[in-house]
Amino acid sequence: MTRRLAIVAMVCAAALFLPLVAGAQTPDFSGKWVQDMDKSDPAGGGRGPAGPQTVTITQTATELTIEREGRGGVQKTVYKLDGTESVNVAGRGGEAKSISKWDGAKLVTKTTRSMTNQAGEAMTIESEEVRSLEADGTMVVVTTTKSPMGEQTRKVVFKKG
């Protein structure tokens, strides 16, 4: 009887413990973040903007919202966190379709952007963004982009600002 009671107690403890472990694997990216220029790869292979980017992230159980200040004002991007498709506005009048999924403690977002290039031709750009929180409190975003011009991977490091 004692052995049976011990097994039941272990099963109950495991049932209570596993959701806590699973919840601990999904970090909260909420907050205002400023790019650490010294730890980040240069934009556009060194041809991009000189200043650090600032983003504000709001995260709920179901969505991650990123707001960036740009030349045209605030750009808002919303990603669903349940693996269903999110649609946002992309540059040059196109749209971006994304699917975000948790891979352990990392948020992986795959995006396909349809847009028109400067010559007026339709083009598709695919990207995969892997977002993580590091032990030192920084947020690291590694983006691999595939376009008609080739493939590029860039790491951007942010610190709370």
PDB file of C-alpha atoms in Angstrom:
ATOM      1  CA  MET A   1       0.000   0.000   0.000  1.00  0.00           C
ATOM      2  CA  THR A   2       2.830   2.404   0.841  1.00  0.00           C
ATOM      3  CA  ARG A   3       4.487   1.780  -2.521  1.00  0.00           C
ATOM      4  CA  ARG A   4       1.238   2.466  -4.377  1.00  0.00           C
ATOM      5  CA  LEU A   5       0.740   5.695  -2.409  1.00  0.00           C
ATOM      6  CA  ALA A   6       4.305   6.793  -3.241  1.00  0.00           C
ATOM      7  CA  ILE A   7       3.695   6.200  -6.968  1.00  0.00           C
ATOM      8  CA  VAL A   8       0.449   8.204  -6.859  1.00  0.00           C
ATOM      9  CA  ALA A   9       2.263  11.040  -5.052  1.00  0.00           C
ATOM     10  CA  MET A  10       5.030  11.072  -7.706  1.00  0.00           C
ATOM     11  CA  VAL A  11       2.512  11.156 -10.555  1.00  0.00           C
ATOM     12  CA  CYS A  12       0.641  14.041  -8.910  1.00  0.00           C
ATOM     13  CA  ALA A  13       3.875  15.950  -8.312  1.00  0.00           C
ATOM     14  CA  ALA A  14       4.911  15.469 -11.945  1.00  0.00           C
ATOM     15  CA  ALA A  15       1.501  16.680 -13.144  1.00  0.00           C
ATOM     16  CA  LEU A  16       1.912  19.861 -11.091  1.00  0.00           C
ATOM     17  CA  PHE A  17       5.583  20.389 -11.970  1.00  0.00           C
ATOM     18  CA  LEU A  18       5.495  19.946 -15.773  1.00  0.00           C
ATOM     19  CA  PRO A  19       3.289  22.990 -16.517  1.00  0.00           C
ATOM     20  CA  LEU A  20       5.642  25.134 -14.444  1.00  0.00           C
ATOM     21  CA  VAL A  21       8.633  23.933 -16.465  1.00  0.00           C
ATOM     22  CA  ALA A  22       6.802  24.490 -19.747  1.00  0.00           C
ATOM     23  CA  GLY A  23       5.787  28.011 -18.686  1.00  0.00           C
ATOM     24  CA  ALA A  24       9.356  28.838 -17.727  1.00  0.00           C
ATOM     25  CA  GLN A  25      10.466  28.123 -21.296  1.00  0.00           C
ATOM     26  CA  THR A  26       8.500  31.001 -22.825  1.00  0.00           C
ATOM     27  CA  PRO A  27      10.250  34.252 -21.887  1.00  0.00           C
ATOM     28  CA  ASP A  28       8.507  37.613 -21.749  1.00  0.00           C
ATOM     29  CA  PHE A  29      10.053  40.054 -24.237  1.00  0.00           C
ATOM     30  CA  SER A  30       7.925  42.992 -23.021  1.00  0.00           C
ATOM     31  CA  GLY A  31       9.629  46.335 -22.537  1.00  0.00           C
ATOM     32  CA  LYS A  32      11.502  49.072 -24.311  1.00  0.00           C
ATOM     33  CA  TRP A  33      14.672  47.820 -26.014  1.00  0.00           C
ATOM     34  CA  VAL A  34      17.599  49.777 -27.484  1.00  0.00           C
ATOM     35  CA  GLN A  35      20.021  48.225 -29.943  1.00  0.00           C
ATOM     36  CA  ASP A  36      23.539  47.617 -28.650  1.00  0.00           C
ATOM     37  CA  MET A  37      25.503  48.788 -31.692  1.00  0.00           C
ATOM     38  CA  ASP A  38      28.786  47.271 -30.456  1.00  0.00           C
ATOM     39  CA  LYS A  39      27.326  43.754 -30.186  1.00  0.00           C
ATOM     40  CA  SER A  40      25.099  43.890 -33.291  1.00  0.00           C
ATOM     41  CA  ASP A  41      25.969  43.133 -36.903  1.00  0.00           C
ATOM     42  CA  PRO A  42      25.853  46.231 -39.137  1.00  0.00           C
ATOM     43  CA  ALA A  43      22.620  46.771 -41.076  1.00  0.00           C
ATOM     44  CA  GLY A  44      22.652  45.966 -44.790  1.00  0.00           C
ATOM     45  CA  GLY A  45      26.157  44.522 -44.630  1.00  0.00           C
ATOM     46  CA  GLY A  46      27.429  47.877 -43.362  1.00  0.00           C
ATOM     47  CA  ARG A  47      25.282  50.038 -45.657  1.00  0.00           C
ATOM     48  CA  GLY A  48      22.369  50.585 -43.273  1.00  0.00           C
ATOM     49  CA  PRO A  49      21.339  53.343 -40.868  1.00  0.00           C
ATOM     50  CA  ALA A  50      23.981  54.593 -38.479  1.00  0.00           C
ATOM     51  CA  GLY A  51      21.911  54.965 -35.317  1.00  0.00           C
ATOM     52  CA  PRO A  52      20.584  52.334 -32.940  1.00  0.00           C
ATOM     53  CA  GLN A  53      17.010  51.190 -33.366  1.00  0.00           C
ATOM     54  CA  THR A  54      14.567  51.315 -30.486  1.00  0.00           C
ATOM     55  CA  VAL A  55      11.626  48.916 -30.183  1.00  0.00           C
ATOM     56  CA  THR A  56       8.822  48.612 -27.670  1.00  0.00           C
ATOM     57  CA  ILE A  57       7.401  45.128 -27.197  1.00  0.00           C
ATOM     58  CA  THR A  58       4.143  44.162 -25.568  1.00  0.00           C
ATOM     59  CA  GLN A  59       3.553  40.468 -25.016  1.00  0.00           C
ATOM     60  CA  THR A  60       0.439  38.607 -23.917  1.00  0.00           C
ATOM     61  CA  ALA A  61      -0.203  34.872 -23.791  1.00  0.00           C
ATOM     62  CA  THR A  62      -1.480  35.019 -27.392  1.00  0.00           C
ATOM     63  CA  GLU A  63       0.355  37.914 -29.147  1.00  0.00           C
ATOM     64  CA  LEU A  64       3.666  39.726 -29.430  1.00  0.00           C
ATOM     65  CA  THR A  65       3.388  43.352 -30.577  1.00  0.00           C
ATOM     66  CA  ILE A  66       6.476  45.258 -31.715  1.00  0.00           C
ATOM     67  CA  GLU A  67       6.450  49.036 -32.239  1.00  0.00           C
ATOM     68  CA  ARG A  68       9.359  50.691 -34.066  1.00  0.00           C
ATOM     69  CA  GLU A  69       9.903  54.404 -34.584  1.00  0.00           C
ATOM     70  CA  GLY A  70      10.717  55.058 -38.239  1.00  0.00           C
ATOM     71  CA  ARG A  71      10.867  57.891 -40.755  1.00  0.00           C
ATOM     72  CA  GLY A  72       7.136  57.597 -41.382  1.00  0.00           C
ATOM     73  CA  GLY A  73       6.196  57.374 -37.704  1.00  0.00           C
ATOM     74  CA  VAL A  74       5.519  54.336 -35.559  1.00  0.00           C
ATOM     75  CA  GLN A  75       5.374  50.988 -37.348  1.00  0.00           C
ATOM     76  CA  LYS A  76       3.410  48.312 -35.490  1.00  0.00           C
ATOM     77  CA  THR A  77       3.784  44.565 -36.109  1.00  0.00           C
ATOM     78  CA  VAL A  78       1.626  41.965 -34.355  1.00  0.00           C
ATOM     79  CA  TYR A  79       2.519  38.271 -34.248  1.00  0.00           C
ATOM     80  CA  LYS A  80       0.155  35.560 -33.010  1.00  0.00           C
ATOM     81  CA  LEU A  81       1.968  33.132 -30.692  1.00  0.00           C
ATOM     82  CA  ASP A  82      -0.217  30.085 -31.302  1.00  0.00           C
ATOM     83  CA  GLY A  83       1.267  29.067 -34.666  1.00  0.00           C
ATOM     84  CA  THR A  84      -1.510  30.625 -36.759  1.00  0.00           C
ATOM     85  CA  GLU A  85      -0.839  33.156 -39.504  1.00  0.00           C
ATOM     86  CA  SER A  86      -0.414  36.870 -38.796  1.00  0.00           C
ATOM     87  CA  VAL A  87      -0.707  39.455 -41.577  1.00  0.00           C
ATOM     88  CA  ASN A  88       1.046  42.841 -41.310  1.00  0.00           C
ATOM     89  CA  VAL A  89       1.881  45.681 -43.686  1.00  0.00           C
ATOM     90  CA  ALA A  90       5.262  45.338 -45.420  1.00  0.00           C
ATOM     91  CA  GLY A  91       7.284  48.010 -47.188  1.00  0.00           C
ATOM     92  CA  ARG A  92       6.279  49.412 -50.568  1.00  0.00           C
ATOM     93  CA  GLY A  93       2.613  48.605 -50.203  1.00  0.00           C
ATOM     94  CA  GLY A  94       2.948  44.877 -49.720  1.00  0.00           C
ATOM     95  CA  GLU A  95       1.984  42.532 -46.933  1.00  0.00           C
ATOM     96  CA  ALA A  96       3.902  40.206 -44.670  1.00  0.00           C
ATOM     97  CA  LYS A  97       2.462  36.834 -43.642  1.00  0.00           C
ATOM     98  CA  SER A  98       4.103  35.319 -40.568  1.00  0.00           C
ATOM     99  CA  ILE A  99       3.882  32.240 -38.395  1.00  0.00           C
ATOM    100  CA  SER A 100       5.461  32.326 -34.925  1.00  0.00           C
ATOM    101  CA  LYS A 101       6.144  29.261 -32.789  1.00  0.00           C
ATOM    102  CA  TRP A 102       8.049  28.610 -29.594  1.00  0.00           C
ATOM    103  CA  ASP A 103      11.138  26.419 -29.878  1.00  0.00           C
ATOM    104  CA  GLY A 104      11.965  25.949 -26.209  1.00  0.00           C
ATOM    105  CA  ALA A 105      12.881  29.408 -24.909  1.00  0.00           C
ATOM    106  CA  LYS A 106      13.235  30.888 -28.424  1.00  0.00           C
ATOM    107  CA  LEU A 107      10.493  32.469 -30.500  1.00  0.00           C
ATOM    108  CA  VAL A 108      10.883  31.528 -34.172  1.00  0.00           C
ATOM    109  CA  THR A 109       8.980  33.638 -36.701  1.00  0.00           C
ATOM    110  CA  LYS A 110       8.906  32.730 -40.389  1.00  0.00           C
ATOM    111  CA  THR A 111       7.723  35.520 -42.677  1.00  0.00           C
ATOM    112  CA  THR A 112       6.951  35.821 -46.373  1.00  0.00           C
ATOM    113  CA  ARG A 113       6.750  39.369 -47.739  1.00  0.00           C
ATOM    114  CA  SER A 114       5.192  40.227 -51.070  1.00  0.00           C
ATOM    115  CA  MET A 115       6.182  43.622 -52.411  1.00  0.00           C
ATOM    116  CA  THR A 116       7.079  45.580 -55.496  1.00  0.00           C
ATOM    117  CA  ASN A 117      10.716  46.468 -56.170  1.00  0.00           C
ATOM    118  CA  GLN A 118      11.932  49.850 -57.452  1.00  0.00           C
ATOM    119  CA  ALA A 119      11.447  48.690 -61.053  1.00  0.00           C
ATOM    120  CA  GLY A 120       7.780  47.956 -60.326  1.00  0.00           C
ATOM    121  CA  GLU A 121       8.238  44.171 -60.385  1.00  0.00           C
ATOM    122  CA  ALA A 122       6.611  41.879 -57.837  1.00  0.00           C
ATOM    123  CA  MET A 123       9.039  40.093 -55.550  1.00  0.00           C
ATOM    124  CA  THR A 124       8.920  37.765 -52.558  1.00  0.00           C
ATOM    125  CA  ILE A 125      11.248  37.895 -49.573  1.00  0.00           C
ATOM    126  CA  GLU A 126      11.381  35.089 -46.992  1.00  0.00           C
ATOM    127  CA  SER A 127      12.877  35.472 -43.547  1.00  0.00           C
ATOM    128  CA  GLU A 128      13.295  33.521 -40.333  1.00  0.00           C
ATOM    129  CA  GLU A 129      13.714  35.454 -37.106  1.00  0.00           C
ATOM    130  CA  VAL A 130      14.889  33.744 -33.911  1.00  0.00           C
ATOM    131  CA  ARG A 131      14.339  35.865 -30.787  1.00  0.00           C
ATOM    132  CA  SER A 132      15.816  34.909 -27.397  1.00  0.00           C
ATOM    133  CA  LEU A 133      16.642  36.357 -23.991  1.00  0.00           C
ATOM    134  CA  GLU A 134      20.188  35.816 -22.793  1.00  0.00           C
ATOM    135  CA  ALA A 135      21.434  35.265 -19.228  1.00  0.00           C
ATOM    136  CA  ASP A 136      22.823  38.842 -19.135  1.00  0.00           C
ATOM    137  CA  GLY A 137      19.325  40.266 -19.783  1.00  0.00           C
ATOM    138  CA  THR A 138      19.879  41.158 -23.433  1.00  0.00           C
ATOM    139  CA  MET A 139      17.511  40.191 -26.220  1.00  0.00           C
ATOM    140  CA  VAL A 140      19.132  38.675 -29.309  1.00  0.00           C
ATOM    141  CA  VAL A 141      17.370  38.600 -32.668  1.00  0.00           C
ATOM    142  CA  VAL A 142      18.994  36.574 -35.462  1.00  0.00           C
ATOM    143  CA  THR A 143      17.330  37.089 -38.837  1.00  0.00           C
ATOM    144  CA  THR A 144      18.092  35.111 -41.994  1.00  0.00           C
ATOM    145  CA  THR A 145      16.610  36.720 -45.106  1.00  0.00           C
ATOM    146  CA  LYS A 146      16.323  35.131 -48.551  1.00  0.00           C
ATOM    147  CA  SER A 147      15.518  37.402 -51.481  1.00  0.00           C
ATOM    148  CA  PRO A 148      16.213  37.572 -55.223  1.00  0.00           C
ATOM    149  CA  MET A 149      19.445  39.377 -54.239  1.00  0.00           C
ATOM    150  CA  GLY A 150      20.714  36.467 -52.118  1.00  0.00           C
ATOM    151  CA  GLU A 151      20.728  35.319 -48.504  1.00  0.00           C
ATOM    152  CA  GLN A 152      21.841  37.347 -45.509  1.00  0.00           C
ATOM    153  CA  THR A 153      21.983  36.604 -41.779  1.00  0.00           C
ATOM    154  CA  ARG A 154      22.137  39.395 -39.223  1.00  0.00           C
ATOM    155  CA  LYS A 155      22.319  39.371 -35.420  1.00  0.00           C
ATOM    156  CA  VAL A 156      20.927  42.351 -33.520  1.00  0.00           C
ATOM    157  CA  VAL A 157      21.437  42.626 -29.760  1.00  0.00           C
ATOM    158  CA  PHE A 158      19.142  44.788 -27.636  1.00  0.00           C
ATOM    159  CA  LYS A 159      19.412  45.942 -24.036  1.00  0.00           C
ATOM    160  CA  LYS A 160      16.564  47.246 -21.898  1.00  0.00           C
ATOM    161  CA  GLY A 161      16.300  50.992 -22.298  1.00  0.00           C
TER     162      GLY A 161
END
